[in-house]
Amino acid sequence: MDAVRGPNSYCASAGIQVDARPEVILTRLVETYQTALLHICYMILRDESLAEDAVQETFLKAYKAIDTFRGESSEKTWLFRIGVNVCRDMMRTRWFRYLDRRVTPETLLIPAPDMDDDHEELAQAILKLRATDKEIILLYYYQDMNIREIAQTLGLAPSSVSNRLKKAREHLRVLLERGEYHG
């Protein structure tokens, strides 16, 4: 639904001030979502500096597109869709294949400092998933997005997200049962 423009218009479905200065909106988006977006980008790209670059690129693209945001999804969904697409674009580049993206438990951003062995195994197993499975798992479990929000974020039908989530859970279960998450 398009927001009605006018002085101090407010897009209730998106939760943003439509006519607010883009700099103010961007600042709020960064303060609200930077850490979560960095976690997702890091888990997808498996490289801290690339994840930081992806987050910067995400916010730059969001800033450029703020005035086109129509509120058809939540701002979180909109921003994470940009972020996931930035990560996908980075992974498509030729040089990405040659990067050393080995991740150690000490460098993971998601687990807490008091991470026990089970959490470490889970984080390592998630890193071993295919990119599409990893995206679904991270958005569902780590970002608490529902099926509809994930569908909007990834540009998929809700039924596709549901099917992918089921398959991703199964792949994760198999990795954990076999202990194939190290290396």
mmCIF file with all atom_site columns, C-alpha atoms in Angstrom, residues 42-43 45-48 100-109 123-124 127-128 134 181-183:
data_model
loop_
_atom_site.group_PDB
_atom_site.id
_atom_site.type_symbol
_atom_site.label_atom_id
_atom_site.label_alt_id
_atom_site.label_comp_id
_atom_site.label_asym_id
_atom_site.label_entity_id
_atom_site.label_seq_id
_atom_site.pdbx_PDB_ins_code
_atom_site.Cartn_x
_atom_site.Cartn_y
_atom_site.Cartn_z
_atom_site.occupancy
_atom_site.B_iso_or_equiv
_atom_site.pdbx_formal_charge
_atom_site.auth_seq_id
_atom_site.auth_comp_id
_atom_site.auth_asym_id
_atom_site.auth_atom_id
_atom_site.pdbx_PDB_model_num
ATOM 1  C CA . TYR A 1 42  ? 28.745 -12.851 8.245  1.00 0.00 ? 42  TYR A CA 1
ATOM 2  C CA . MET A 1 43  ? 27.057 -16.231 8.355  1.00 0.00 ? 43  MET A CA 1
ATOM 3  C CA . LEU A 1 45  ? 29.704 -14.822 3.494  1.00 0.00 ? 45  LEU A CA 1
ATOM 4  C CA . ARG A 1 46  ? 31.825 -16.422 6.241  1.00 0.00 ? 46  ARG A CA 1
ATOM 5  C CA . ASP A 1 47  ? 34.232 -13.496 6.209  1.00 0.00 ? 47  ASP A CA 1
ATOM 6  C CA . GLU A 1 48  ? 34.151 -10.614 8.675  1.00 0.00 ? 48  GLU A CA 1
ATOM 7  C CA . ASP A 1 100 ? 39.824 -18.285 2.616  1.00 0.00 ? 100 ASP A CA 1
ATOM 8  C CA . ARG A 1 101 ? 36.477 -18.317 4.411  1.00 0.00 ? 101 ARG A CA 1
ATOM 9  C CA . ARG A 1 102 ? 37.280 -20.839 7.112  1.00 0.00 ? 102 ARG A CA 1
ATOM 10 C CA . VAL A 1 103 ? 35.540 -19.830 10.268 1.00 0.00 ? 103 VAL A CA 1
ATOM 11 C CA . THR A 1 104 ? 36.624 -20.739 13.740 1.00 0.00 ? 104 THR A CA 1
ATOM 12 C CA . PRO A 1 105 ? 34.285 -20.747 16.733 1.00 0.00 ? 105 PRO A CA 1
ATOM 13 C CA . GLU A 1 106 ? 36.234 -17.832 18.213 1.00 0.00 ? 106 GLU A CA 1
ATOM 14 C CA . THR A 1 107 ? 35.373 -15.614 15.239 1.00 0.00 ? 107 THR A CA 1
ATOM 15 C CA . LEU A 1 108 ? 31.670 -16.390 15.082 1.00 0.00 ? 108 LEU A CA 1
ATOM 16 C CA . LEU A 1 109 ? 29.444 -13.413 15.781 1.00 0.00 ? 109 LEU A CA 1
ATOM 17 C CA . ALA A 1 123 ? 26.944 -22.695 14.624 1.00 0.00 ? 123 ALA A CA 1
ATOM 18 C CA . GLN A 1 124 ? 29.529 -24.765 12.745 1.00 0.00 ? 124 GLN A CA 1
ATOM 19 C CA . LEU A 1 127 ? 28.028 -22.590 8.342  1.00 0.00 ? 127 LEU A CA 1
ATOM 20 C CA . LYS A 1 128 ? 28.256 -25.865 6.415  1.00 0.00 ? 128 LYS A CA 1
ATOM 21 C CA . LYS A 1 134 ? 21.637 -21.038 5.557  1.00 0.00 ? 134 LYS A CA 1
ATOM 22 C CA . TYR A 1 181 ? 30.301 -29.701 10.759 1.00 0.00 ? 181 TYR A CA 1
ATOM 23 C CA . HIS A 1 182 ? 34.058 -29.382 11.406 1.00 0.00 ? 182 HIS A CA 1
ATOM 24 C CA . GLY A 1 183 ? 36.731 -28.632 8.858  1.00 0.00 ? 183 GLY A CA 1
#
